[in-house]
PDB file of C-alpha atoms in Angstrom:
ATOM      1  CA  GLU A   1       0.668   8.857 -17.640  1.00 79.00           C
ATOM      2  CA  PRO A   2       3.543   6.657 -16.402  1.00 83.00           C
ATOM      3  CA  GLU A   3       2.555   3.573 -14.481  1.00 93.00           C
ATOM      4  CA  VAL A   4       4.076   0.665 -12.619  1.00 96.00           C
ATOM      5  CA  THR A   5       3.803  -2.626 -14.461  1.00 96.00           C
ATOM      6  CA  GLN A   6       4.081  -6.156 -13.101  1.00 97.00           C
ATOM      7  CA  THR A   7       4.491  -9.539 -14.740  1.00 97.00           C
ATOM      8  CA  PRO A   8       3.097 -12.100 -14.721  1.00 97.00           C
ATOM      9  CA  SER A   9      -0.424 -11.256 -13.646  1.00 96.00           C
ATOM     10  CA  HIS A  10      -0.905 -14.767 -12.300  1.00 97.00           C
ATOM     11  CA  GLN A  11       1.706 -17.356 -11.415  1.00 97.00           C
ATOM     12  CA  VAL A  12       0.964 -20.901 -10.336  1.00 98.00           C
ATOM     13  CA  THR A  13       3.846 -22.862  -8.874  1.00 98.00           C
ATOM     14  CA  GLN A  14       4.439 -26.015  -6.893  1.00 97.00           C
ATOM     15  CA  MET A  15       5.592 -25.923  -3.306  1.00 97.00           C
ATOM     16  CA  GLY A  16       9.367 -25.798  -3.080  1.00 97.00           C
ATOM     17  CA  GLN A  17       9.849 -24.134  -6.441  1.00 98.00           C
ATOM     18  CA  GLU A  18      11.523 -20.789  -6.954  1.00 98.00           C
ATOM     19  CA  VAL A  19       9.526 -17.906  -8.380  1.00 98.00           C
ATOM     20  CA  ILE A  20      10.560 -14.499  -9.626  1.00 97.00           C
ATOM     21  CA  LEU A  21       8.021 -11.723  -9.734  1.00 98.00           C
ATOM     22  CA  ARG A  22       8.877  -8.810 -11.982  1.00 97.00           C
ATOM     23  CA  CYS A  23       8.079  -5.141 -11.740  1.00 98.00           C
ATOM     24  CA  VAL A  24       8.969  -2.108 -13.823  1.00 97.00           C
ATOM     25  CA  PRO A  25       8.703   0.976 -11.594  1.00 96.00           C
ATOM     26  CA  ILE A  26       8.097   4.489 -12.886  1.00 95.00           C
ATOM     27  CA  SER A  27      11.331   5.593 -14.496  1.00 91.00           C
ATOM     28  CA  ASN A  28      12.289   8.631 -12.404  1.00 90.00           C
ATOM     29  CA  HIS A  29      11.289   7.096  -9.089  1.00 94.00           C
ATOM     30  CA  LEU A  30      13.959   6.341  -6.533  1.00 93.00           C
ATOM     31  CA  TYR A  31      12.218   4.177  -3.912  1.00 95.00           C
ATOM     32  CA  PHE A  32      10.773   0.750  -4.633  1.00 96.00           C
ATOM     33  CA  TYR A  33       8.584  -1.492  -2.525  1.00 97.00           C
ATOM     34  CA  TRP A  34       7.021  -4.932  -2.393  1.00 98.00           C
ATOM     35  CA  TYR A  35       3.816  -5.666  -0.523  1.00 97.00           C
ATOM     36  CA  ARG A  36       1.608  -8.695  -0.310  1.00 97.00           C
ATOM     37  CA  GLN A  37      -2.003  -9.339   0.529  1.00 96.00           C
ATOM     38  CA  ILE A  38      -3.102 -12.799   1.535  1.00 96.00           C
ATOM     39  CA  LEU A  39      -6.745 -13.310   0.636  1.00 94.00           C
ATOM     40  CA  GLY A  40      -9.004 -11.736   3.242  1.00 92.00           C
ATOM     41  CA  GLN A  41      -6.152 -10.159   5.190  1.00 95.00           C
ATOM     42  CA  LYS A  42      -4.520  -6.743   5.384  1.00 95.00           C
ATOM     43  CA  VAL A  43      -1.885  -5.548   2.970  1.00 96.00           C
ATOM     44  CA  GLU A  44       1.564  -6.301   4.454  1.00 96.00           C
ATOM     45  CA  PHE A  45       4.834  -4.517   3.854  1.00 96.00           C
ATOM     46  CA  LEU A  46       7.658  -6.780   2.698  1.00 97.00           C
ATOM     47  CA  VAL A  47      10.598  -4.614   1.711  1.00 97.00           C
ATOM     48  CA  SER A  48      11.715  -1.200   0.519  1.00 96.00           C
ATOM     49  CA  PHE A  49      14.697  -0.596  -1.740  1.00 96.00           C
ATOM     50  CA  TYR A  50      16.694   2.543  -2.390  1.00 94.00           C
ATOM     51  CA  ASN A  51      20.046   3.256  -3.958  1.00 91.00           C
ATOM     52  CA  ASN A  52      20.479  -0.406  -4.931  1.00 92.00           C
ATOM     53  CA  GLU A  53      20.064  -1.770  -1.462  1.00 94.00           C
ATOM     54  CA  ILE A  54      17.347  -2.788   0.953  1.00 96.00           C
ATOM     55  CA  SER A  55      16.241   0.125   3.157  1.00 94.00           C
ATOM     56  CA  GLU A  56      13.717  -1.665   5.337  1.00 94.00           C
ATOM     57  CA  LYS A  57      12.364  -5.169   5.525  1.00 95.00           C
ATOM     58  CA  SER A  58       9.628  -6.721   7.591  1.00 95.00           C
ATOM     59  CA  GLU A  59       9.720  -9.911   9.616  1.00 94.00           C
ATOM     60  CA  ILE A  60       7.985 -11.643   6.706  1.00 95.00           C
ATOM     61  CA  PHE A  61      10.969 -10.939   4.452  1.00 97.00           C
ATOM     62  CA  ASP A  62      13.162 -13.805   5.621  1.00 95.00           C
ATOM     63  CA  ASP A  63      16.030 -15.596   3.892  1.00 95.00           C
ATOM     64  CA  GLN A  64      13.619 -17.142   1.388  1.00 96.00           C
ATOM     65  CA  PHE A  65      13.012 -13.712  -0.134  1.00 98.00           C
ATOM     66  CA  SER A  66      15.355 -11.500  -2.083  1.00 98.00           C
ATOM     67  CA  VAL A  67      15.036  -8.416  -4.239  1.00 97.00           C
ATOM     68  CA  GLU A  68      17.124  -7.132  -7.075  1.00 95.00           C
ATOM     69  CA  ARG A  69      17.243  -4.289  -9.529  1.00 93.00           C
ATOM     70  CA  PRO A  70      19.327  -6.031 -12.166  1.00 86.00           C
ATOM     71  CA  ASP A  71      19.298  -3.564 -15.020  1.00 86.00           C
ATOM     72  CA  GLY A  72      18.146  -0.154 -13.831  1.00 80.00           C
ATOM     73  CA  SER A  73      14.555  -0.691 -14.933  1.00 87.00           C
ATOM     74  CA  ASN A  74      13.295  -4.002 -13.556  1.00 94.00           C
ATOM     75  CA  PHE A  75      12.755  -4.631  -9.858  1.00 97.00           C
ATOM     76  CA  THR A  76      12.331  -8.283  -8.965  1.00 97.00           C
ATOM     77  CA  LEU A  77      11.156 -10.256  -5.966  1.00 98.00           C
ATOM     78  CA  LYS A  78      12.464 -13.814  -5.707  1.00 98.00           C
ATOM     79  CA  ILE A  79      11.042 -16.457  -3.449  1.00 98.00           C
ATOM     80  CA  ARG A  80      13.565 -19.295  -3.295  1.00 96.00           C
ATOM     81  CA  SER A  81      11.456 -22.197  -2.086  1.00 95.00           C
ATOM     82  CA  THR A  82       7.784 -21.391  -2.082  1.00 97.00           C
ATOM     83  CA  LYS A  83       5.438 -22.529   0.658  1.00 97.00           C
ATOM     84  CA  LEU A  84       1.682 -22.864   0.561  1.00 97.00           C
ATOM     85  CA  GLU A  85       1.406 -19.800   2.810  1.00 97.00           C
ATOM     86  CA  ASP A  86       3.206 -17.674   0.216  1.00 98.00           C
ATOM     87  CA  SER A  87       0.027 -17.721  -1.872  1.00 98.00           C
ATOM     88  CA  ALA A  88      -1.037 -14.090  -2.058  1.00 98.00           C
ATOM     89  CA  MET A  89      -1.325 -11.043  -4.285  1.00 97.00           C
ATOM     90  CA  TYR A  90       2.055  -9.360  -4.527  1.00 98.00           C
ATOM     91  CA  PHE A  91       2.153  -5.648  -5.284  1.00 97.00           C
ATOM     92  CA  CYS A  92       5.115  -3.622  -6.388  1.00 98.00           C
ATOM     93  CA  ALA A  93       5.154   0.133  -5.802  1.00 97.00           C
ATOM     94  CA  SER A  94       7.491   3.018  -6.410  1.00 97.00           C
ATOM     95  CA  SER A  95       7.768   6.588  -5.178  1.00 95.00           C
ATOM     96  CA  HIS A  96       9.635   9.609  -6.417  1.00 92.00           C
ATOM     97  CA  ARG A  97      11.249  10.165  -3.079  1.00 88.00           C
ATOM     98  CA  ASP A  98      11.016   8.799   0.433  1.00 86.00           C
ATOM     99  CA  TYR A  99       8.228   7.447   2.602  1.00 84.00           C
ATOM    100  CA  SER A 100       6.471  10.793   2.938  1.00 85.00           C
ATOM    101  CA  TYR A 101       5.638  10.719  -0.770  1.00 91.00           C
ATOM    102  CA  GLU A 102       2.818   8.993  -2.597  1.00 94.00           C
ATOM    103  CA  GLN A 103       3.480   5.461  -3.720  1.00 96.00           C
ATOM    104  CA  TYR A 104       2.339   4.269  -7.128  1.00 96.00           C
ATOM    105  CA  PHE A 105       1.225   0.669  -7.273  1.00 97.00           C
ATOM    106  CA  GLY A 106       1.345  -1.906 -10.006  1.00 97.00           C
ATOM    107  CA  PRO A 107      -1.626  -4.160 -10.793  1.00 95.00           C
ATOM    108  CA  GLY A 108      -0.237  -7.040  -8.753  1.00 97.00           C
ATOM    109  CA  THR A 109       0.817 -10.629  -9.372  1.00 97.00           C
ATOM    110  CA  ARG A 110      -1.411 -13.315  -7.960  1.00 97.00           C
ATOM    111  CA  LEU A 111       0.839 -16.149  -6.757  1.00 98.00           C
ATOM    112  CA  THR A 112      -0.762 -19.517  -6.165  1.00 98.00           C
ATOM    113  CA  VAL A 113       1.382 -22.187  -4.550  1.00 98.00           C
ATOM    114  CA  THR A 114       0.007 -25.725  -4.838  1.00 97.00           C
TER     115      THR A 114
ATOM    116  CA  ILE B   1       2.391  -5.142  17.885  1.00 54.00           C
ATOM    117  CA  LEU B   2       1.642  -1.859  16.089  1.00 74.00           C
ATOM    118  CA  ASN B   3      -1.803  -1.713  14.584  1.00 91.00           C
ATOM    119  CA  VAL B   4      -3.693   0.584  12.254  1.00 96.00           C
ATOM    120  CA  GLU B   5      -7.441   0.395  12.660  1.00 97.00           C
ATOM    121  CA  GLN B   6     -10.105   1.650  10.313  1.00 98.00           C
ATOM    122  CA  SER B   7     -13.791   2.109  10.966  1.00 97.00           C
ATOM    123  CA  PRO B   8     -16.326   1.316   9.890  1.00 97.00           C
ATOM    124  CA  GLN B   9     -15.401  -1.864   8.016  1.00 97.00           C
ATOM    125  CA  SER B  10     -18.047  -1.102   5.394  1.00 97.00           C
ATOM    126  CA  LEU B  11     -20.446   1.696   4.675  1.00 96.00           C
ATOM    127  CA  HIS B  12     -23.480   2.081   2.427  1.00 97.00           C
ATOM    128  CA  VAL B  13     -24.196   5.680   1.481  1.00 97.00           C
ATOM    129  CA  GLN B  14     -26.919   7.159  -0.672  1.00 97.00           C
ATOM    130  CA  GLU B  15     -25.713   8.998  -3.775  1.00 97.00           C
ATOM    131  CA  GLY B  16     -25.425  12.694  -3.015  1.00 97.00           C
ATOM    132  CA  ASP B  17     -24.882  12.240   0.723  1.00 97.00           C
ATOM    133  CA  SER B  18     -21.620  13.106   2.418  1.00 97.00           C
ATOM    134  CA  THR B  19     -19.730  10.624   4.540  1.00 97.00           C
ATOM    135  CA  ASN B  20     -16.589  10.170   6.557  1.00 97.00           C
ATOM    136  CA  PHE B  21     -14.551   7.373   8.100  1.00 95.00           C
ATOM    137  CA  THR B  22     -11.706   6.993  10.513  1.00 98.00           C
ATOM    138  CA  CYS B  23      -8.164   5.719  10.625  1.00 98.00           C
ATOM    139  CA  SER B  24      -6.473   5.206  14.007  1.00 98.00           C
ATOM    140  CA  PHE B  25      -2.738   4.703  14.220  1.00 96.00           C
ATOM    141  CA  PRO B  26       0.057   4.688  16.814  1.00 92.00           C
ATOM    142  CA  SER B  27       0.818   8.287  17.768  1.00 92.00           C
ATOM    143  CA  SER B  28       4.333   7.659  19.029  1.00 91.00           C
ATOM    144  CA  ASN B  29       7.201   7.988  16.550  1.00 91.00           C
ATOM    145  CA  PHE B  30       4.767   9.146  13.897  1.00 93.00           C
ATOM    146  CA  TYR B  31       6.289   9.900  10.489  1.00 94.00           C
ATOM    147  CA  ALA B  32       3.543   9.915   7.856  1.00 95.00           C
ATOM    148  CA  LEU B  33      -0.006   8.789   7.163  1.00 97.00           C
ATOM    149  CA  HIS B  34      -1.074   7.606   3.693  1.00 97.00           C
ATOM    150  CA  TRP B  35      -4.602   7.299   2.291  1.00 98.00           C
ATOM    151  CA  TYR B  36      -5.265   5.124  -0.763  1.00 97.00           C
ATOM    152  CA  ARG B  37      -8.344   4.379  -2.802  1.00 97.00           C
ATOM    153  CA  TRP B  38      -8.634   0.813  -4.090  1.00 96.00           C
ATOM    154  CA  GLU B  39     -11.197  -0.166  -6.656  1.00 94.00           C
ATOM    155  CA  THR B  40     -11.879  -3.817  -7.337  1.00 87.00           C
ATOM    156  CA  ALA B  41      -9.519  -5.302  -9.957  1.00 85.00           C
ATOM    157  CA  LYS B  42      -7.353  -2.160  -9.968  1.00 90.00           C
ATOM    158  CA  SER B  43      -4.229  -1.010  -8.149  1.00 91.00           C
ATOM    159  CA  PRO B  44      -4.366   1.084  -4.975  1.00 93.00           C
ATOM    160  CA  GLU B  45      -4.333   4.755  -5.954  1.00 96.00           C
ATOM    161  CA  ALA B  46      -2.744   7.375  -3.715  1.00 95.00           C
ATOM    162  CA  LEU B  47      -5.072  10.024  -2.345  1.00 97.00           C
ATOM    163  CA  PHE B  48      -3.045  11.845   0.295  1.00 96.00           C
ATOM    164  CA  VAL B  49       0.158  11.661   2.272  1.00 96.00           C
ATOM    165  CA  MET B  50       0.028  13.681   5.466  1.00 96.00           C
ATOM    166  CA  THR B  51       2.840  14.422   7.858  1.00 95.00           C
ATOM    167  CA  LEU B  52       1.967  17.451  10.008  1.00 95.00           C
ATOM    168  CA  ASN B  53      -0.369  17.538  12.979  1.00 95.00           C
ATOM    169  CA  GLY B  54      -3.476  19.521  12.049  1.00 96.00           C
ATOM    170  CA  ASP B  55      -2.830  19.034   8.356  1.00 95.00           C
ATOM    171  CA  GLU B  56      -5.834  19.084   6.077  1.00 97.00           C
ATOM    172  CA  LYS B  57      -5.654  18.022   2.444  1.00 97.00           C
ATOM    173  CA  LYS B  58      -8.263  18.161  -0.298  1.00 97.00           C
ATOM    174  CA  LYS B  59      -8.655  16.610  -3.733  1.00 96.00           C
ATOM    175  CA  GLY B  60     -11.946  17.495  -5.375  1.00 96.00           C
ATOM    176  CA  ARG B  61     -14.769  16.237  -3.159  1.00 97.00           C
ATOM    177  CA  ILE B  62     -12.425  14.218  -0.943  1.00 98.00           C
ATOM    178  CA  SER B  63     -10.564  15.692   2.002  1.00 98.00           C
ATOM    179  CA  ALA B  64      -8.621  14.377   4.970  1.00 98.00           C
ATOM    180  CA  THR B  65      -7.513  15.646   8.354  1.00 98.00           C
ATOM    181  CA  LEU B  66      -4.728  14.492  10.624  1.00 98.00           C
ATOM    182  CA  ASN B  67      -4.264  14.483  14.398  1.00 97.00           C
ATOM    183  CA  THR B  68      -0.873  13.005  15.190  1.00 96.00           C
ATOM    184  CA  LYS B  69      -1.071  13.650  18.949  1.00 96.00           C
ATOM    185  CA  GLU B  70      -4.111  11.440  19.414  1.00 96.00           C
ATOM    186  CA  GLY B  71      -3.384   9.182  16.447  1.00 96.00           C
ATOM    187  CA  TYR B  72      -6.302   9.533  14.078  1.00 97.00           C
ATOM    188  CA  SER B  73      -7.180  10.745  10.615  1.00 98.00           C
ATOM    189  CA  TYR B  74     -10.576  11.327   9.051  1.00 98.00           C
ATOM    190  CA  LEU B  75     -11.389  10.973   5.369  1.00 98.00           C
ATOM    191  CA  TYR B  76     -14.399  12.940   4.150  1.00 98.00           C
ATOM    192  CA  ILE B  77     -16.294  12.552   0.899  1.00 98.00           C
ATOM    193  CA  LYS B  78     -18.732  15.303   0.018  1.00 98.00           C
ATOM    194  CA  GLY B  79     -21.701  14.587  -2.244  1.00 97.00           C
ATOM    195  CA  SER B  80     -20.923  10.899  -2.843  1.00 97.00           C
ATOM    196  CA  GLN B  81     -21.072   9.630  -6.420  1.00 97.00           C
ATOM    197  CA  PRO B  82     -21.266   6.010  -7.655  1.00 95.00           C
ATOM    198  CA  GLU B  83     -17.640   6.243  -8.826  1.00 95.00           C
ATOM    199  CA  ASP B  84     -16.587   6.803  -5.211  1.00 97.00           C
ATOM    200  CA  SER B  85     -17.433   3.157  -4.494  1.00 97.00           C
ATOM    201  CA  ALA B  86     -14.134   1.559  -3.486  1.00 97.00           C
ATOM    202  CA  THR B  87     -12.153   0.406  -0.480  1.00 97.00           C
ATOM    203  CA  TYR B  88     -10.327   3.249   1.246  1.00 98.00           C
ATOM    204  CA  LEU B  89      -7.091   2.206   2.927  1.00 97.00           C
ATOM    205  CA  CYS B  90      -4.929   4.114   5.315  1.00 97.00           C
ATOM    206  CA  ALA B  91      -1.367   3.237   6.224  1.00 96.00           C
ATOM    207  CA  SER B  92       0.928   4.670   8.857  1.00 96.00           C
ATOM    208  CA  ILE B  93       4.699   4.999   8.916  1.00 94.00           C
ATOM    209  CA  MET B  94       6.735   5.418  12.074  1.00 90.00           C
ATOM    210  CA  ASP B  95      10.160   6.976  12.107  1.00 86.00           C
ATOM    211  CA  SER B  96      11.505   4.009  14.017  1.00 82.00           C
ATOM    212  CA  ASN B  97      11.246   1.581  11.114  1.00 82.00           C
ATOM    213  CA  TYR B  98       9.772   3.319   8.017  1.00 87.00           C
ATOM    214  CA  GLN B  99       7.489   0.415   7.155  1.00 90.00           C
ATOM    215  CA  LEU B 100       4.012   1.167   5.862  1.00 92.00           C
ATOM    216  CA  ILE B 101       1.555  -0.479   8.282  1.00 94.00           C
ATOM    217  CA  TRP B 102      -1.852  -0.864   6.689  1.00 96.00           C
ATOM    218  CA  GLY B 103      -5.369  -0.784   8.020  1.00 96.00           C
ATOM    219  CA  ALA B 104      -7.943  -3.281   6.803  1.00 96.00           C
ATOM    220  CA  GLY B 105      -9.815  -0.609   4.866  1.00 97.00           C
ATOM    221  CA  THR B 106     -13.312   0.838   4.773  1.00 98.00           C
ATOM    222  CA  LYS B 107     -15.403  -0.519   1.921  1.00 97.00           C
ATOM    223  CA  LEU B 108     -17.655   2.250   0.643  1.00 98.00           C
ATOM    224  CA  ILE B 109     -20.699   1.430  -1.468  1.00 97.00           C
ATOM    225  CA  ILE B 110     -22.659   4.275  -2.990  1.00 97.00           C
ATOM    226  CA  LYS B 111     -26.309   3.488  -3.666  1.00 93.00           C
ATOM    227  CA  PRO B 112     -27.775   5.291  -6.704  1.00 89.00           C
TER     228      PRO B 112
END
C-alpha cells in the first residue's frame, strides 16, 4: 500500500541554522500539507499546497518558512533560521483531492533546535 | 480564536465494552470534520471525513455521527479490543480558511 515517507526521522540543529525537511507524498495525490506538534500541545496546521502553489497557510507559517515541490515527487519544508521554539514533530500529509478527503500522514520528523 | 474540543481527555475501557467520545467544533462556516486514529510511534491514520449534517459513517466496529448545526461529532467503538488503544483526534475545517484545526485528542486505553 502506498505511503507518505519523510526524511530524516530526527534532525538536530543549532539555533539560527537552516533546515530542510523532506517528504515524498503518495504519487497520485494532488494536495500536500505540513503540520507540526510541539511536545504536549495540539497538532497545528502550517500550510497546504496544491497545483505548485500555497493554498492556505497559518499564522505560524511566517517568512522563516517556505515549501517547495522541486521535482514532482519531493515536497520540502524549509525553515530559514531556526529558533528554539521551532522544536517539534513535523508531519507531512497528502490527499487525493481537496480538504474533504482523507489525509495520509508520514511518520514525522522530530526537529530539535539547540 | 476557533477551537476544537474533545472529551474526555482520556478513557479507560474494559475489553469488550463499547464506548464513545465527543468532538465539539465551530458550527459556523463548517466545511468538513476529520477523525484520525493515532497509535504511539505511528502516523495518524484517517478514520472518517464527514461533511453533511446528520451523516453517519462506519468502519468495522467504529462509527461516527455528525451534527453541524450544533457543532459536535461522536465517535463510537463497539466491543473494544486491545488494538483499539490509541489517541483519537478530530479536526475541523471551515470554508472561510480551509485549515485543519485539531482537537487535543481522546486517549483510549483498553484494559484486557
